């Protein structure tokens, strides 16, 4: 008799596992495993829904089993590869049914999604809102709803900050762009913040760090400098305003130039300040005195020029390596070299060339290659590192392809996604060879129809496909032969061929879609997006 091991787990432990999963993942992974687990699913009341790039079958299963009163969070992302997803969801559920909803996130500019804002203020438990950049047009339509909701919020994530009155309930704030001269006004409206994540554009003549108010409750700060020069003196002034800070993350995305030019000297004289040694900002000995009270300190600094690897020496003291166990890397391979802490900022997306080497690190025990998830190959070269966790391979060349050179990459143990320039690679693969681990495939150009047939044989478990094709027959072949295909984007150079294509056309020309017409389609800018249910 089959025994589900999850039946032996305490319900509280199963609920703790659910906390790390989206609702569609929970229902897809746990439904009908056992009657006990089915009861646990019914009793769980903290589901988080993410309407993003999911398979149609998962979406349908979630909509079938979810009860609105169980949901505490909804995230809406209007992806082109899941056409009409949000409209279908809100045709099944009214936002006012989600009586326990706490969080609502919009990562889209779909007007029908924004209309839901008008109803959120009627939900008693609502306290967290995420908004994209709001245009003047959208603000005229929905601004009053946002303003009505703001005073009750504990968390706000937005690019803009339509704040006119103090928000004493606000505890967690993310502002993805702000000028430094707005910082004082912004912080004085929310003096009870626990967490602040803000991207600043700095003006060297501004005294933003001096004017910032005391933030006695702030425990976590994420500061990103998108433009402008940051100095240690201003960093010190700013951190002194946060006596209870415990977690600090600093990113400087504007490449730092350590040469003091004439303009900098003029500004310094006008401000009656001494010119700082601009390299202080990358000196571990200087940082030691500012961050010794912190539990977590992470940073990533983009540099304007390549520096000697001795840049790491100041981060090799006992304070960094033994007392705090904070480890720092220097990477000089990218166009903008960078200095960063690991594992927080370990590179996850790399371009692999003959001169590739793992970034220099203050700890020899950390294996940085294990953090790489995306591997880009402008050319084929021997794979010298162990990229055991790479999930996506982007092959950006058609030159010098041969089976013995390709297979080491396709044999990466966690590889799930493959991107190719063209189908010429397929001529190197025997139809007896099957790569069943590949779930996502992107091909810029499909050269001949026989290559489409070979795709269906070599990659039989494809669920996501984006491919450029030249004829409708090839598209129907791929839909019918790839039985697990759920999200498909077909790109046409000649958009005139798309004029007569409708959902009815697909039902008529695809045996699979004729048998099961549970799919949506959208034609947009020479692309056909299909979202297909799988039995």
Short mmCIF file of C-alpha atoms in Angstrom, two decimals, residues 34-534:
data_model
loop_
_atom_site.label_atom_id
_atom_site.label_comp_id
_atom_site.label_asym_id
_atom_site.label_seq_id
_atom_site.Cartn_x
_atom_site.Cartn_y
_atom_site.Cartn_z
CA UNK A 34 -3.32 11.65 0.15
CA UNK A 35 -6.61 12.45 1.88
CA UNK A 36 -4.64 13.85 4.83
CA UNK A 37 -2.77 16.32 2.62
CA UNK A 38 -5.98 17.29 0.84
CA UNK A 39 -7.39 18.24 4.27
CA UNK A 40 -4.23 20.21 5.04
CA UNK A 41 -4.66 22.14 1.78
CA UNK A 42 -8.25 22.98 2.71
CA UNK A 43 -7.20 24.13 6.18
CA UNK A 44 -4.27 26.31 5.11
CA UNK A 45 -5.19 30.00 5.20
CA UNK A 46 -2.06 31.86 4.06
CA UNK A 47 -1.90 31.25 0.30
CA UNK A 48 0.03 33.72 -1.88
CA UNK A 49 -1.05 33.98 -5.52
CA UNK A 50 1.37 35.09 -8.23
CA UNK A 51 -0.23 35.58 -11.64
CA UNK A 52 2.93 35.44 -13.67
CA UNK A 53 4.56 33.07 -16.16
CA UNK A 54 3.02 29.80 -14.99
CA UNK A 55 1.80 26.81 -16.96
CA UNK A 56 -1.90 26.80 -17.88
CA UNK A 57 -2.52 23.52 -16.09
CA UNK A 58 -1.15 24.97 -12.83
CA UNK A 59 -3.33 28.05 -13.22
CA UNK A 60 -6.46 25.99 -13.83
CA UNK A 61 -5.71 23.70 -10.87
CA UNK A 62 -5.20 26.69 -8.56
CA UNK A 63 -8.44 28.35 -9.67
CA UNK A 64 -10.31 25.07 -9.14
CA UNK A 65 -9.12 24.52 -5.55
CA UNK A 66 -8.40 27.95 -4.07
CA UNK A 67 -10.95 29.66 -1.83
CA UNK A 68 -10.63 33.47 -1.77
CA UNK A 69 -10.79 33.69 2.03
CA UNK A 70 -7.60 31.57 2.19
CA UNK A 71 -5.54 34.12 0.24
CA UNK A 72 -3.42 36.78 1.93
CA UNK A 73 -1.33 37.99 -1.04
CA UNK A 74 -1.88 38.58 -4.78
CA UNK A 75 0.84 39.57 -7.26
CA UNK A 76 -0.17 40.52 -10.80
CA UNK A 77 2.40 40.47 -13.60
CA UNK A 78 0.99 40.79 -17.10
CA UNK A 79 3.35 38.60 -19.11
CA UNK A 80 2.98 38.31 -22.87
CA UNK A 81 3.47 34.54 -22.71
CA UNK A 82 0.33 34.06 -20.57
CA UNK A 83 -2.20 36.15 -22.54
CA UNK A 84 -5.38 37.25 -20.70
CA UNK A 85 -4.33 35.57 -17.47
CA UNK A 86 -5.45 38.37 -15.16
CA UNK A 87 -8.74 38.84 -17.00
CA UNK A 88 -9.52 35.13 -16.68
CA UNK A 89 -8.65 35.18 -12.97
CA UNK A 90 -10.89 38.14 -12.17
CA UNK A 91 -13.70 36.66 -14.24
CA UNK A 92 -13.66 33.77 -11.77
CA UNK A 93 -13.11 35.80 -8.59
CA UNK A 94 -14.21 39.20 -7.33
CA UNK A 95 -11.48 41.09 -5.48
CA UNK A 96 -13.92 41.71 -2.60
CA UNK A 97 -14.11 37.94 -2.03
CA UNK A 98 -10.52 38.03 -0.74
CA UNK A 99 -11.61 39.21 2.68
CA UNK A 100 -8.28 38.32 4.35
CA UNK A 101 -6.08 39.89 1.67
CA UNK A 102 -3.08 41.69 3.18
CA UNK A 103 -0.87 42.36 0.17
CA UNK A 104 -1.57 43.43 -3.42
CA UNK A 105 1.23 43.84 -5.96
CA UNK A 106 0.90 45.23 -9.48
CA UNK A 107 3.87 44.73 -11.79
CA UNK A 108 2.02 45.76 -14.93
CA UNK A 109 0.37 48.74 -16.62
CA UNK A 110 -2.81 46.89 -17.52
CA UNK A 111 -5.70 49.29 -16.86
CA UNK A 112 -8.11 46.49 -15.93
CA UNK A 113 -5.70 45.44 -13.18
CA UNK A 114 -5.42 49.00 -11.87
CA UNK A 115 -9.20 49.15 -11.51
CA UNK A 116 -8.88 46.69 -8.64
CA UNK A 117 -7.26 49.50 -6.63
CA UNK A 118 -10.63 51.18 -6.28
CA UNK A 119 -11.87 48.27 -4.14
CA UNK A 120 -8.85 47.57 -1.92
CA UNK A 121 -9.80 50.17 0.68
CA UNK A 122 -12.89 48.05 1.45
CA UNK A 123 -10.76 45.11 2.66
CA UNK A 124 -10.25 45.24 6.42
CA UNK A 125 -6.88 43.47 6.59
CA UNK A 126 -5.20 45.13 3.63
CA UNK A 127 -1.79 46.63 4.53
CA UNK A 128 0.79 46.19 1.72
CA UNK A 129 0.83 47.68 -1.80
CA UNK A 130 3.29 47.37 -4.69
CA UNK A 131 2.91 49.72 -7.67
CA UNK A 132 4.84 50.20 -10.92
CA UNK A 133 5.69 53.61 -12.33
CA UNK A 134 2.38 55.48 -12.53
CA UNK A 135 1.89 57.81 -15.50
CA UNK A 136 -0.07 61.05 -15.17
CA UNK A 137 -2.94 59.44 -17.07
CA UNK A 138 -3.14 56.52 -14.66
CA UNK A 139 -2.76 58.83 -11.67
CA UNK A 140 -5.76 60.87 -12.76
CA UNK A 141 -7.78 57.65 -13.01
CA UNK A 142 -6.58 55.81 -9.90
CA UNK A 143 -4.65 58.31 -7.77
CA UNK A 144 -7.51 58.99 -5.39
CA UNK A 145 -7.78 55.25 -4.63
CA UNK A 146 -4.07 55.07 -3.81
CA UNK A 147 -4.24 58.17 -1.59
CA UNK A 148 -7.22 56.75 0.27
CA UNK A 149 -5.32 53.51 0.93
CA UNK A 150 -1.92 54.95 1.94
CA UNK A 151 -2.63 55.89 5.61
CA UNK A 152 -3.46 52.29 6.55
CA UNK A 153 -0.44 50.72 4.83
CA UNK A 154 2.43 49.09 6.68
CA UNK A 155 4.37 48.39 3.47
CA UNK A 156 4.69 50.32 0.20
CA UNK A 157 6.83 49.44 -2.83
CA UNK A 158 6.76 51.96 -5.66
CA UNK A 159 8.87 53.97 -8.07
CA UNK A 160 7.00 57.15 -7.25
CA UNK A 161 5.96 58.40 -3.85
CA UNK A 162 2.64 60.26 -3.93
CA UNK A 163 2.98 61.20 -0.26
CA UNK A 164 1.46 64.38 1.12
CA UNK A 165 0.68 63.53 4.73
CA UNK A 166 2.55 61.70 7.53
CA UNK A 167 2.18 57.92 7.37
CA UNK A 168 2.65 56.76 10.94
CA UNK A 169 1.67 53.15 10.20
CA UNK A 170 4.32 52.69 7.50
CA UNK A 171 7.00 50.18 8.54
CA UNK A 172 8.50 48.91 5.25
CA UNK A 173 9.18 51.28 2.35
CA UNK A 174 10.78 50.67 -1.04
CA UNK A 175 11.29 53.64 -3.38
CA UNK A 176 13.00 52.60 -6.61
CA UNK A 177 14.04 56.12 -7.63
CA UNK A 178 14.45 59.40 -5.77
CA UNK A 179 16.57 62.56 -5.89
CA UNK A 180 18.59 63.15 -2.76
CA UNK A 181 16.93 66.55 -2.12
CA UNK A 182 13.61 64.71 -1.60
CA UNK A 183 15.04 62.36 1.03
CA UNK A 184 14.55 64.58 4.08
CA UNK A 185 10.90 65.28 3.21
CA UNK A 186 10.26 61.62 2.54
CA UNK A 187 11.74 60.35 5.81
CA UNK A 188 10.02 62.96 7.96
CA UNK A 189 6.67 61.64 6.77
CA UNK A 190 7.54 58.12 8.01
CA UNK A 191 9.62 58.29 11.17
CA UNK A 192 8.50 54.83 12.35
CA UNK A 193 10.09 52.86 9.52
CA UNK A 194 11.69 49.50 10.33
CA UNK A 195 12.98 48.90 6.79
CA UNK A 196 13.94 51.30 4.01
CA UNK A 197 14.99 50.32 0.47
CA UNK A 198 15.75 53.38 -1.64
CA UNK A 199 17.54 54.24 -4.89
CA UNK A 200 19.11 57.71 -4.86
CA UNK A 201 20.48 60.05 -7.46
CA UNK A 202 23.07 62.16 -5.64
CA UNK A 203 24.00 65.79 -6.09
CA UNK A 204 27.47 66.60 -4.79
CA UNK A 205 26.36 70.04 -3.61
CA UNK A 206 23.46 68.64 -1.57
CA UNK A 207 23.71 68.16 2.20
CA UNK A 208 21.28 65.24 2.10
CA UNK A 209 23.17 63.22 4.69
CA UNK A 210 23.13 66.06 7.21
CA UNK A 211 19.48 66.97 6.70
CA UNK A 212 18.13 63.42 7.03
CA UNK A 213 16.13 63.06 10.28
CA UNK A 214 16.95 60.65 13.09
CA UNK A 215 15.39 57.23 12.32
CA UNK A 216 15.26 55.58 15.74
CA UNK A 217 13.21 52.58 14.63
CA UNK A 218 15.09 51.69 11.44
CA UNK A 219 16.60 48.18 11.54
CA UNK A 220 17.23 47.47 7.85
CA UNK A 221 18.54 49.79 5.12
CA UNK A 222 19.14 49.06 1.44
CA UNK A 223 20.70 52.02 -0.33
CA UNK A 224 21.40 52.07 -4.07
CA UNK A 225 23.28 55.00 -5.62
CA UNK A 226 22.23 55.10 -9.26
CA UNK A 227 24.05 58.33 -10.09
CA UNK A 228 26.47 60.62 -8.26
CA UNK A 229 29.47 60.52 -5.98
CA UNK A 230 29.23 58.97 -2.53
CA UNK A 231 31.87 59.80 0.07
CA UNK A 232 32.70 58.17 3.38
CA UNK A 233 31.98 61.37 5.34
CA UNK A 234 28.41 61.53 3.98
CA UNK A 235 27.98 57.82 4.52
CA UNK A 236 29.08 58.28 8.12
CA UNK A 237 26.70 61.21 8.64
CA UNK A 238 23.81 59.21 7.23
CA UNK A 239 24.44 56.05 9.27
CA UNK A 240 24.69 58.06 12.49
CA UNK A 241 21.02 58.97 12.01
CA UNK A 242 20.11 55.26 12.44
CA UNK A 243 21.32 54.18 15.89
CA UNK A 244 19.40 50.86 15.85
CA UNK A 245 20.38 49.76 12.34
CA UNK A 246 21.34 46.07 12.13
CA UNK A 247 21.21 45.19 8.41
CA UNK A 248 22.79 47.44 5.78
CA UNK A 249 23.11 46.83 2.04
CA UNK A 250 24.87 49.37 -0.21
CA UNK A 251 25.01 49.30 -4.02
CA UNK A 252 26.82 51.90 -6.10
CA UNK A 253 25.77 51.34 -9.71
CA UNK A 254 27.37 54.49 -11.11
CA UNK A 255 30.98 53.42 -11.88
CA UNK A 256 33.25 55.12 -9.38
CA UNK A 257 36.12 57.22 -10.72
CA UNK A 258 38.87 57.74 -8.16
CA UNK A 259 40.57 60.60 -9.99
CA UNK A 260 39.78 63.98 -8.41
CA UNK A 261 39.11 66.39 -11.28
CA UNK A 262 39.03 70.20 -11.34
CA UNK A 263 35.25 70.35 -11.04
CA UNK A 264 35.36 68.30 -7.85
CA UNK A 265 37.87 70.74 -6.37
CA UNK A 266 35.62 73.71 -7.25
CA UNK A 267 32.62 72.05 -5.57
CA UNK A 268 34.73 71.24 -2.52
CA UNK A 269 35.88 74.85 -2.12
CA UNK A 270 32.31 76.16 -2.52
CA UNK A 271 31.08 73.75 0.12
CA UNK A 272 34.05 74.58 2.38
CA UNK A 273 34.85 70.89 2.65
CA UNK A 274 38.18 69.14 2.36
CA UNK A 275 38.64 66.85 -0.60
CA UNK A 276 38.36 63.29 0.63
CA UNK A 277 40.52 60.47 -0.57
CA UNK A 278 37.92 59.03 -2.91
CA UNK A 279 39.33 55.51 -2.48
CA UNK A 280 38.16 55.52 1.14
CA UNK A 281 34.83 54.15 -0.05
CA UNK A 282 36.52 50.87 -1.10
CA UNK A 283 38.79 50.65 1.95
CA UNK A 284 37.87 47.88 4.39
CA UNK A 285 39.77 49.59 7.21
CA UNK A 286 37.59 52.69 6.84
CA UNK A 287 34.38 50.67 6.76
CA UNK A 288 35.36 48.76 9.89
CA UNK A 289 34.57 51.73 12.12
CA UNK A 290 31.21 52.46 10.49
CA UNK A 291 29.70 48.98 10.42
CA UNK A 292 31.17 47.14 13.43
CA UNK A 293 27.79 47.27 15.22
CA UNK A 294 25.91 45.66 12.30
CA UNK A 295 24.84 42.03 12.06
CA UNK A 296 24.76 42.05 8.24
CA UNK A 297 26.65 44.31 5.85
CA UNK A 298 26.63 43.70 2.09
CA UNK A 299 27.83 45.92 -0.72
CA UNK A 300 28.48 46.03 -4.45
CA UNK A 301 30.60 48.83 -5.94
CA UNK A 302 30.95 49.33 -9.70
CA UNK A 303 34.36 50.75 -10.60
CA UNK A 304 35.27 52.95 -13.55
CA UNK A 305 38.70 51.35 -13.97
CA UNK A 306 40.51 48.11 -13.26
CA UNK A 307 42.49 48.08 -10.04
CA UNK A 308 45.19 45.85 -8.61
CA UNK A 309 43.90 42.78 -6.75
CA UNK A 310 45.55 44.20 -3.65
CA UNK A 311 42.28 46.10 -3.35
CA UNK A 312 41.15 43.08 -1.30
CA UNK A 313 43.93 43.34 1.30
CA UNK A 314 42.03 45.74 3.55
CA UNK A 315 39.20 43.19 3.75
CA UNK A 316 41.47 40.38 4.97
CA UNK A 317 41.80 41.55 8.56
CA UNK A 318 40.53 39.46 11.47
CA UNK A 319 37.57 41.85 11.74
CA UNK A 320 36.30 40.81 8.29
CA UNK A 321 37.34 37.15 8.14
CA UNK A 322 37.03 35.94 11.74
CA UNK A 323 34.91 38.32 13.78
CA UNK A 324 32.23 39.11 11.19
CA UNK A 325 32.83 36.37 8.60
CA UNK A 326 32.10 38.87 5.84
CA UNK A 327 33.85 37.89 2.61
CA UNK A 328 34.65 40.19 -0.32
CA UNK A 329 35.38 39.55 -4.02
CA UNK A 330 36.92 41.56 -6.83
CA UNK A 331 35.78 40.83 -10.40
CA UNK A 332 37.74 42.46 -13.25
CA UNK A 333 36.22 40.53 -16.17
CA UNK A 334 33.14 42.64 -16.85
CA UNK A 335 33.21 45.97 -18.71
CA UNK A 336 32.80 47.65 -15.31
CA UNK A 337 34.94 45.90 -12.68
CA UNK A 338 33.25 45.44 -9.33
CA UNK A 339 33.95 44.90 -5.65
CA UNK A 340 31.28 43.01 -3.73
CA UNK A 341 30.41 40.83 -0.76
CA UNK A 342 29.55 37.16 -1.15
CA UNK A 343 27.43 35.20 -1.29
CA UNK A 344 24.92 38.08 -1.51
CA UNK A 345 26.35 39.53 -4.75
CA UNK A 346 28.07 36.47 -6.17
CA UNK A 347 27.62 36.59 -9.99
CA UNK A 348 24.62 34.56 -11.10
CA UNK A 349 24.67 35.48 -14.81
CA UNK A 350 28.10 35.29 -16.49
CA UNK A 351 29.62 35.40 -19.96
CA UNK A 352 32.06 32.53 -20.38
CA UNK A 353 35.13 33.17 -22.57
CA UNK A 354 38.60 31.65 -22.85
CA UNK A 355 39.95 34.19 -20.36
CA UNK A 356 37.23 33.50 -17.79
CA UNK A 357 38.38 33.02 -14.22
CA UNK A 358 36.53 32.92 -10.93
CA UNK A 359 36.59 36.33 -9.18
CA UNK A 360 39.30 36.79 -6.54
CA UNK A 361 37.93 36.33 -3.03
CA UNK A 362 39.12 36.87 0.54
CA UNK A 363 37.95 33.33 1.35
CA UNK A 364 39.35 30.33 -0.46
CA UNK A 365 36.58 28.14 0.97
CA UNK A 366 33.80 29.82 -0.99
CA UNK A 367 33.19 28.18 -4.38
CA UNK A 368 31.70 31.05 -6.38
CA UNK A 369 30.97 28.95 -9.46
CA UNK A 370 28.20 27.21 -7.53
CA UNK A 371 26.19 30.45 -7.48
CA UNK A 372 26.10 30.82 -11.29
CA UNK A 373 22.64 30.09 -12.73
CA UNK A 374 22.90 31.56 -16.25
CA UNK A 375 25.80 30.79 -18.60
CA UNK A 376 26.27 32.87 -21.78
CA UNK A 377 28.57 31.46 -24.49
CA UNK A 378 29.67 33.89 -27.25
CA UNK A 379 31.95 31.09 -28.42
CA UNK A 380 32.57 27.44 -27.59
CA UNK A 381 35.50 26.79 -25.30
CA UNK A 382 36.40 24.03 -22.84
CA UNK A 383 34.40 24.17 -19.62
CA UNK A 384 37.02 24.38 -16.87
CA UNK A 385 34.76 25.23 -13.92
CA UNK A 386 32.09 23.19 -12.15
CA UNK A 387 28.90 25.12 -12.78
CA UNK A 388 26.81 22.57 -10.94
CA UNK A 389 23.79 24.89 -10.48
CA UNK A 390 23.52 26.41 -13.95
CA UNK A 391 19.89 26.21 -15.07
CA UNK A 392 20.07 28.35 -18.26
CA UNK A 393 22.51 28.05 -21.16
CA UNK A 394 22.59 30.70 -23.90
CA UNK A 395 24.61 29.57 -26.91
CA UNK A 396 25.30 32.78 -28.87
CA UNK A 397 27.28 31.34 -31.80
CA UNK A 398 26.81 29.10 -34.82
CA UNK A 399 30.53 28.65 -35.43
CA UNK A 400 32.64 25.56 -34.82
CA UNK A 401 29.77 23.45 -33.57
CA UNK A 402 30.48 19.78 -33.06
CA UNK A 403 28.80 17.16 -30.94
CA UNK A 404 31.79 16.48 -28.67
CA UNK A 405 32.10 20.20 -27.86
CA UNK A 406 28.39 20.72 -27.23
CA UNK A 407 27.62 17.74 -25.00
CA UNK A 408 29.59 18.94 -21.91
CA UNK A 409 27.30 21.97 -21.76
CA UNK A 410 24.09 20.05 -22.35
CA UNK A 411 25.14 17.63 -19.60
CA UNK A 412 25.18 20.28 -16.87
CA UNK A 413 23.26 18.56 -14.02
CA UNK A 414 20.69 21.33 -13.36
CA UNK A 415 20.24 22.56 -16.94
CA UNK A 416 16.57 23.29 -17.72
CA UNK A 417 16.63 26.15 -20.22
CA UNK A 418 18.46 26.38 -23.56
CA UNK A 419 18.77 29.34 -25.96
CA UNK A 420 20.20 28.98 -29.49
CA UNK A 421 20.97 31.36 -32.33
CA UNK A 422 19.59 28.92 -34.90
CA UNK A 423 18.68 25.27 -35.41
CA UNK A 424 22.00 24.45 -37.04
CA UNK A 425 22.98 22.91 -33.72
CA UNK A 426 20.36 20.23 -34.31
CA UNK A 427 22.34 18.84 -37.23
CA UNK A 428 24.94 17.79 -34.66
CA UNK A 429 22.43 15.87 -32.55
CA UNK A 430 21.30 12.36 -33.38
CA UNK A 431 17.57 11.79 -33.24
CA UNK A 432 18.41 8.93 -30.88
CA UNK A 433 19.66 11.52 -28.41
CA UNK A 434 17.03 12.96 -26.07
CA UNK A 435 17.52 15.79 -23.58
CA UNK A 436 14.48 15.30 -21.38
CA UNK A 437 15.69 17.71 -18.69
CA UNK A 438 15.29 20.71 -21.01
CA UNK A 439 11.96 22.42 -20.25
CA UNK A 440 12.49 25.80 -21.95
CA UNK A 441 13.85 26.35 -25.46
CA UNK A 442 14.52 29.61 -27.34
CA UNK A 443 15.69 29.59 -30.97
CA UNK A 444 16.22 32.81 -32.92
CA UNK A 445 15.81 31.21 -36.35
CA UNK A 446 14.25 27.93 -37.51
CA UNK A 447 15.91 27.22 -40.83
CA UNK A 448 13.96 24.30 -42.30
CA UNK A 449 10.88 22.29 -41.34
CA UNK A 450 12.86 19.11 -40.68
CA UNK A 451 14.57 20.91 -37.82
CA UNK A 452 11.18 21.41 -36.18
CA UNK A 453 10.62 17.66 -36.34
CA UNK A 454 14.05 17.12 -34.81
CA UNK A 455 13.23 19.53 -31.97
CA UNK A 456 10.23 17.37 -31.08
CA UNK A 457 12.41 14.26 -30.89
CA UNK A 458 15.52 15.65 -29.19
CA UNK A 459 13.66 17.88 -26.67
CA UNK A 460 10.43 15.94 -26.01
CA UNK A 461 9.55 17.56 -22.65
CA UNK A 462 9.60 21.20 -23.71
CA UNK A 463 7.07 23.30 -21.77
CA UNK A 464 8.14 26.78 -22.90
CA UNK A 465 9.13 27.61 -26.46
CA UNK A 466 10.07 30.81 -28.26
CA UNK A 467 11.07 30.40 -31.89
CA UNK A 468 11.15 32.31 -35.17
CA UNK A 469 9.34 30.48 -37.95
CA UNK A 470 8.33 31.16 -41.56
CA UNK A 471 5.18 29.15 -42.09
CA UNK A 472 1.98 28.16 -40.30
CA UNK A 473 2.37 24.44 -40.96
CA UNK A 474 5.57 24.31 -38.90
CA UNK A 475 3.83 26.09 -36.03
CA UNK A 476 1.00 23.54 -36.03
CA UNK A 477 3.53 20.71 -36.10
CA UNK A 478 5.32 22.02 -33.00
CA UNK A 479 2.05 22.53 -31.10
CA UNK A 480 0.84 19.02 -31.87
CA UNK A 481 4.09 17.10 -31.42
CA UNK A 482 5.29 18.83 -28.22
CA UNK A 483 2.64 17.38 -25.94
CA UNK A 484 3.88 19.21 -22.84
CA UNK A 485 4.10 22.61 -24.50
CA UNK A 486 2.21 25.18 -22.40
CA UNK A 487 3.75 28.60 -23.12
CA UNK A 488 4.65 29.26 -26.75
CA UNK A 489 5.80 32.38 -28.61
CA UNK A 490 6.10 32.18 -32.39
CA UNK A 491 7.89 35.06 -34.11
CA UNK A 492 7.20 35.98 -37.74
CA UNK A 493 9.32 38.33 -39.86
CA UNK A 494 6.38 39.00 -42.18
CA UNK A 495 3.49 40.04 -39.96
CA UNK A 496 1.03 40.02 -42.90
CA UNK A 497 0.74 36.26 -42.47
CA UNK A 498 -0.86 36.84 -39.08
CA UNK A 499 -3.91 38.78 -40.27
CA UNK A 500 -6.20 35.76 -40.56
CA UNK A 501 -5.00 33.95 -37.47
CA UNK A 502 -7.51 33.72 -34.62
CA UNK A 503 -8.30 31.27 -31.84
CA UNK A 504 -10.69 29.56 -34.27
CA UNK A 505 -7.85 29.16 -36.77
CA UNK A 506 -5.77 27.29 -34.19
CA UNK A 507 -8.66 24.97 -33.30
CA UNK A 508 -9.14 24.20 -36.97
CA UNK A 509 -5.45 23.66 -37.81
CA UNK A 510 -4.18 21.87 -34.70
CA UNK A 511 -5.43 18.42 -33.75
CA UNK A 512 -4.29 18.98 -30.19
CA UNK A 513 -6.15 22.29 -29.78
CA UNK A 514 -9.20 20.87 -31.53
CA UNK A 515 -9.32 18.11 -28.92
CA UNK A 516 -8.72 20.51 -26.02
CA UNK A 517 -9.50 24.15 -26.74
CA UNK A 518 -8.56 25.33 -23.23
CA UNK A 519 -6.00 27.87 -24.41
CA UNK A 520 -5.62 31.60 -24.97
CA UNK A 521 -3.81 33.42 -27.76
CA UNK A 522 -2.66 36.93 -28.49
CA UNK A 523 -1.05 38.39 -31.59
CA UNK A 524 1.16 41.38 -30.94
CA UNK A 525 3.92 43.03 -33.01
CA UNK A 526 4.70 40.04 -35.20
CA UNK A 527 4.49 37.56 -32.33
CA UNK A 528 1.90 34.92 -31.51
CA UNK A 529 1.61 34.09 -27.82
CA UNK A 530 -0.18 30.86 -26.87
CA UNK A 531 -1.03 29.67 -23.36
CA UNK A 532 -2.12 26.06 -23.62
CA UNK A 533 -3.56 23.60 -21.13
CA UNK A 534 -1.87 20.20 -20.86
#
